[in-house]
Coordinates of C-alpha atoms in Angstrom, one line a residue:
M1 CA -17.3 133.9 -11.8
A2 CA -20.1 136.1 -13.1
S3 CA -19.8 140.0 -13.2
W4 CA -22.3 142.9 -13.4
N5 CA -23.4 143.8 -16.6
S6 CA -24.8 147.4 -15.5
I7 CA -22.8 149.6 -13.1
Q8 CA -26.4 151.2 -12.4
L9 CA -28.0 148.0 -11.5
E10 CA -25.0 147.0 -9.3
I11 CA -25.2 150.3 -7.5
T12 CA -29.0 150.0 -7.1
Y13 CA -28.5 146.3 -5.9
R14 CA -25.9 147.4 -3.1
V15 CA -27.9 150.4 -2.0
L16 CA -31.3 148.5 -1.6
G17 CA -29.1 145.7 0.3
W18 CA -28.0 148.1 2.8
I19 CA -31.4 150.0 2.9
G20 CA -32.9 146.5 3.8
F21 CA -30.0 145.8 6.2
A22 CA -30.6 149.2 8.0
C23 CA -34.5 148.7 8.1
W24 CA -34.3 145.2 9.5
S25 CA -31.6 146.1 11.9
V26 CA -33.3 149.3 13.5
G27 CA -36.4 147.4 13.4
G28 CA -35.2 145.5 16.5
Y29 CA -34.6 148.7 18.7
P30 CA -38.1 149.9 19.1
Q31 CA -39.1 146.8 20.9
V32 CA -36.0 147.0 22.9
I33 CA -36.6 150.5 23.8
L34 CA -40.2 149.9 24.7
N35 CA -39.5 147.1 27.0
F36 CA -36.9 149.3 29.0
R37 CA -39.4 152.2 29.2
R38 CA -42.2 150.0 30.4
K39 CA -39.8 147.6 32.6
S40 CA -42.3 145.1 31.3
V41 CA -42.7 142.5 28.4
V42 CA -46.2 141.9 28.6
G43 CA -48.0 141.8 25.3
L44 CA -44.7 140.5 23.6
S45 CA -45.0 137.1 22.5
F46 CA -42.1 134.7 24.1
D47 CA -42.7 132.1 21.6
F48 CA -42.2 134.8 19.0
V49 CA -38.8 135.8 20.3
L50 CA -37.7 132.3 21.2
L51 CA -38.3 130.9 17.7
S52 CA -36.9 134.2 16.1
L53 CA -33.6 133.3 17.6
T54 CA -33.7 129.8 16.1
K55 CA -34.6 131.4 12.7
Q56 CA -31.9 134.1 12.8
S57 CA -29.2 131.5 13.8
S58 CA -30.2 129.4 10.7
Y59 CA -30.2 132.3 8.3
L60 CA -26.8 133.4 9.6
I61 CA -25.4 129.8 9.1
Y62 CA -26.8 129.9 5.5
N63 CA -25.5 133.4 4.8
A64 CA -22.2 133.2 6.3
S65 CA -21.4 129.6 4.7
L66 CA -22.5 130.8 1.2
Y67 CA -20.5 134.0 1.3
F68 CA -17.1 132.9 3.0
S69 CA -16.9 129.2 2.0
S70 CA -15.0 128.6 -1.3
A71 CA -16.1 124.8 -0.9
V72 CA -19.7 125.8 -0.8
Q73 CA -19.4 128.3 -3.6
K74 CA -18.0 125.8 -5.7
Q75 CA -20.9 123.2 -5.3
Y76 CA -23.4 126.2 -5.8
W77 CA -21.5 127.1 -9.2
E78 CA -21.6 123.2 -10.1
K79 CA -25.3 122.9 -9.5
Y80 CA -26.5 126.6 -11.1
G81 CA -23.8 127.4 -13.5
S82 CA -20.5 129.0 -13.3
G83 CA -22.1 132.1 -15.0
Q84 CA -24.3 133.0 -11.9
M85 CA -23.3 135.4 -9.2
I86 CA -23.6 134.2 -5.5
P87 CA -27.0 135.5 -4.3
V88 CA -25.6 136.6 -0.8
A89 CA -24.2 139.9 -0.1
V90 CA -22.2 141.1 3.0
N91 CA -25.3 143.1 4.2
D92 CA -26.7 139.7 4.4
V93 CA -24.1 138.3 6.7
A94 CA -24.1 141.6 8.8
F95 CA -28.0 141.5 9.4
G96 CA -27.8 137.8 10.5
S97 CA -25.0 138.5 13.1
R98 CA -26.7 141.7 14.4
S99 CA -30.2 139.9 14.5
C100 CA -28.9 137.0 16.7
L101 CA -27.3 139.4 19.1
M102 CA -30.5 141.5 19.3
T103 CA -32.8 138.6 19.7
A104 CA -30.7 137.3 22.5
F105 CA -30.8 140.3 24.3
V106 CA -34.5 140.8 24.3
L107 CA -34.5 137.2 25.6
F108 CA -32.5 138.7 28.5
Q109 CA -35.2 141.5 28.8
I110 CA -37.7 138.9 29.0
A111 CA -35.9 137.3 32.1
I112 CA -35.5 140.4 34.0
Y113 CA -38.5 142.3 33.4
E114 CA -42.3 142.1 34.4
R115 CA -43.7 139.2 32.5
G116 CA -47.2 138.9 34.2
T117 CA -48.7 135.5 33.5
Q118 CA -47.0 135.0 30.1
K119 CA -44.4 132.2 29.6
V120 CA -42.7 130.2 26.8
S121 CA -45.1 127.4 25.5
K122 CA -44.2 123.7 25.7
I123 CA -44.9 123.8 22.1
A124 CA -42.3 126.4 21.2
I125 CA -39.8 124.5 23.3
G126 CA -40.6 121.4 21.6
I127 CA -40.3 122.8 18.1
V128 CA -36.8 124.4 18.9
I129 CA -35.7 121.1 20.2
A130 CA -36.9 119.3 17.3
V131 CA -35.4 121.6 14.7
W132 CA -31.9 121.7 16.0
S133 CA -31.9 117.8 16.7
G134 CA -33.0 117.3 12.9
A135 CA -30.1 119.8 12.0
A136 CA -27.5 117.8 13.8
V137 CA -28.7 114.5 12.0
C138 CA -28.3 116.6 8.8
V139 CA -24.8 117.5 9.6
F140 CA -23.9 113.8 10.3
V141 CA -25.5 113.0 7.1
A142 CA -23.4 115.6 5.0
L143 CA -20.2 114.8 6.4
P144 CA -19.2 111.8 4.5
T145 CA -19.8 113.1 1.0
H146 CA -19.0 116.8 1.9
S147 CA -22.7 117.9 0.6
W148 CA -22.1 121.3 2.2
L149 CA -24.5 123.0 -0.3
W150 CA -27.2 120.6 0.6
L151 CA -26.6 121.1 4.2
I152 CA -26.8 124.9 4.2
N153 CA -29.9 124.7 2.0
I154 CA -31.4 122.6 5.1
F155 CA -30.6 125.5 7.2
N156 CA -32.2 128.1 4.6
S157 CA -35.2 125.9 4.6
I158 CA -35.3 126.0 8.7
Q159 CA -35.1 129.8 8.4
V160 CA -38.1 130.0 5.9
C161 CA -40.4 127.6 8.0
M162 CA -39.5 129.2 11.1
T163 CA -40.0 132.6 9.9
V164 CA -43.8 131.5 9.4
V165 CA -43.9 129.9 12.7
K166 CA -42.4 132.7 14.7
Y167 CA -44.8 135.3 13.6
T168 CA -47.9 133.1 14.2
P169 CA -47.7 133.3 18.1
Q170 CA -47.6 137.1 18.0
A171 CA -50.5 137.6 15.6
F172 CA -52.5 134.9 17.8
L173 CA -51.5 136.8 21.1
N174 CA -52.8 140.2 19.6
F175 CA -56.1 138.3 18.4
V176 CA -56.6 136.9 22.0
R177 CA -55.8 140.2 23.8
K178 CA -57.8 142.1 21.2
S179 CA -54.6 144.5 21.5
T180 CA -51.4 145.2 20.2
D181 CA -50.0 147.0 23.1
G182 CA -46.6 146.0 24.2
F183 CA -45.7 145.0 20.6
S184 CA -43.7 148.0 19.1
L185 CA -45.3 149.5 16.1
G186 CA -41.9 150.7 14.8
S187 CA -40.7 147.2 14.7
Y188 CA -43.0 145.8 12.0
L189 CA -43.0 148.8 10.0
L190 CA -39.4 148.6 9.7
D191 CA -39.5 145.0 9.1
F192 CA -41.9 145.5 6.4
S193 CA -39.6 148.1 4.7
G194 CA -36.7 145.7 4.7
G195 CA -38.8 142.8 3.4
V196 CA -39.8 145.2 0.3
A197 CA -36.0 146.4 0.0
N198 CA -34.5 142.7 0.0
Y199 CA -37.2 141.5 -2.6
V200 CA -36.6 144.4 -4.9
Q201 CA -32.8 143.8 -4.5
M202 CA -33.1 140.3 -5.5
T203 CA -35.3 141.4 -8.7
V204 CA -32.3 143.9 -9.6
L205 CA -29.9 140.9 -9.6
A206 CA -32.2 138.8 -11.9
I207 CA -32.7 141.7 -14.4
D208 CA -29.1 142.5 -14.5
Q209 CA -28.1 138.9 -15.0
D210 CA -31.3 138.3 -17.3
S211 CA -32.0 135.2 -15.4
W212 CA -34.1 134.2 -12.4
V213 CA -31.6 131.5 -11.4
N214 CA -30.7 133.4 -8.3
F215 CA -34.2 133.4 -7.0
Y216 CA -34.0 129.5 -7.0
G217 CA -30.6 129.7 -5.6
N218 CA -31.5 131.7 -2.8
M219 CA -35.3 131.2 -2.5
G220 CA -35.1 131.3 1.3
K221 CA -34.4 135.2 1.2
V222 CA -37.1 135.7 -1.5
L223 CA -39.6 133.8 0.9
L224 CA -38.3 135.4 3.7
S225 CA -39.2 138.7 2.3
L226 CA -42.6 137.8 1.3
I227 CA -43.3 136.1 4.7
S228 CA -42.3 139.0 6.4
I229 CA -44.3 141.5 4.3
F230 CA -47.4 139.3 4.6
F231 CA -47.5 139.1 8.5
D232 CA -46.3 142.8 8.8
L233 CA -49.4 143.8 6.8
V234 CA -51.4 141.5 9.2
F235 CA -49.8 143.3 12.3
M236 CA -50.7 146.7 10.6
C237 CA -54.4 145.7 10.3
Q238 CA -54.6 144.6 13.8
R239 CA -53.0 147.8 14.9
F240 CA -54.9 150.0 13.0
L241 CA -58.2 148.5 11.9
L242 CA -59.1 145.7 14.3
Y243 CA -57.6 146.7 17.8
P244 CA -56.7 150.4 17.6
S245 CA -55.1 151.7 20.6
K246 CA -57.9 153.4 22.8
K247 CA -56.6 156.5 24.7
A248 CA -58.2 157.2 27.9
P249 CA -60.5 160.2 27.9
I250 CA -59.3 163.3 29.8
P251 CA -61.7 164.0 32.6
P252 CA -63.1 167.6 33.0
P253 CA -61.5 169.6 35.8
Q254 CA -63.2 169.4 39.3
I255 CA -63.1 172.0 42.0
I256 CA -62.4 170.0 45.3
I257 CA -63.7 171.9 48.4
K258 CA -61.7 170.8 51.5
D259 CA -63.6 172.5 54.3
K260 CA -67.0 174.6 54.8
E261 CA -64.8 177.7 55.5
S262 CA -63.6 178.0 52.3
L263 CA -67.2 178.9 51.1
E264 CA -68.0 181.5 53.7
P265 CA -66.2 184.2 51.6
L266 CA -68.2 183.6 48.6
L267 CA -71.4 183.6 50.6
Q268 CA -70.9 186.5 52.4
S269 CA -70.1 188.5 49.1
S270 CA -73.2 187.2 47.7
S271 CA -75.4 188.3 50.6
D272 CA -73.6 191.8 50.7
H273 CA -74.8 192.5 47.0
P274 CA -78.4 191.1 46.5
L275 CA -79.9 191.1 43.1
T276 CA -82.1 193.9 41.9
H277 CA -84.6 194.0 39.4
T278 CA -85.4 196.9 37.3
V279 CA -89.0 197.5 36.0

């Protein structure tokens, strides 16, 4: 089993991992709070949330298996070399667990809050059914030969594909509505920060080991970070450049006269003090 060559880089790696965990974890709360305050989920793509649950579940399966299973780790070292470090940290497992729970809670909010005319598309439902059906087939294929590393790499590939697929409905909904109202700004700003932190974390590991094998060994995490960064930049452009929030103008104060009697003191005062002109 490989070890760290630099204490400083090890500390940096772990700090970046927990920064990424914090950003990606906290990033789910602004949307939950926004939904609660508005008592509405209008503007939030339901396809985005449903596809996110599939993505997060696949990511959790991959991380938990590679982090906890000695059988999977043995196959990893057989493939990439016994001198390589396992490219999954405890913060990856913690993030996957929290994300699944948070996404499930947002689905619960969708069920109880005002939805307007929005609904989950048949395309999204079909994608989810197809993905899990394919995953089930892969499980039966892996069982006879105990190809566990191959199997979890399938789940890693699923989470990468679902990351691309899940962001697309929200970006398209923003485009159709010409607005980002209902989609929390804090969510994708924190998501962007988490993506940057996790990508830098993988880079630090590669520098310490003087090898880029860990990028190949956990390409899913690298692609997840890059895809998240890309779409978060798209959402920022939509929010600040294409469809900035327009605040309603504040109307000037108006004097409302309820009845004619309220004018009489003013008229009487004016008549008692006529204007005079001095020549």
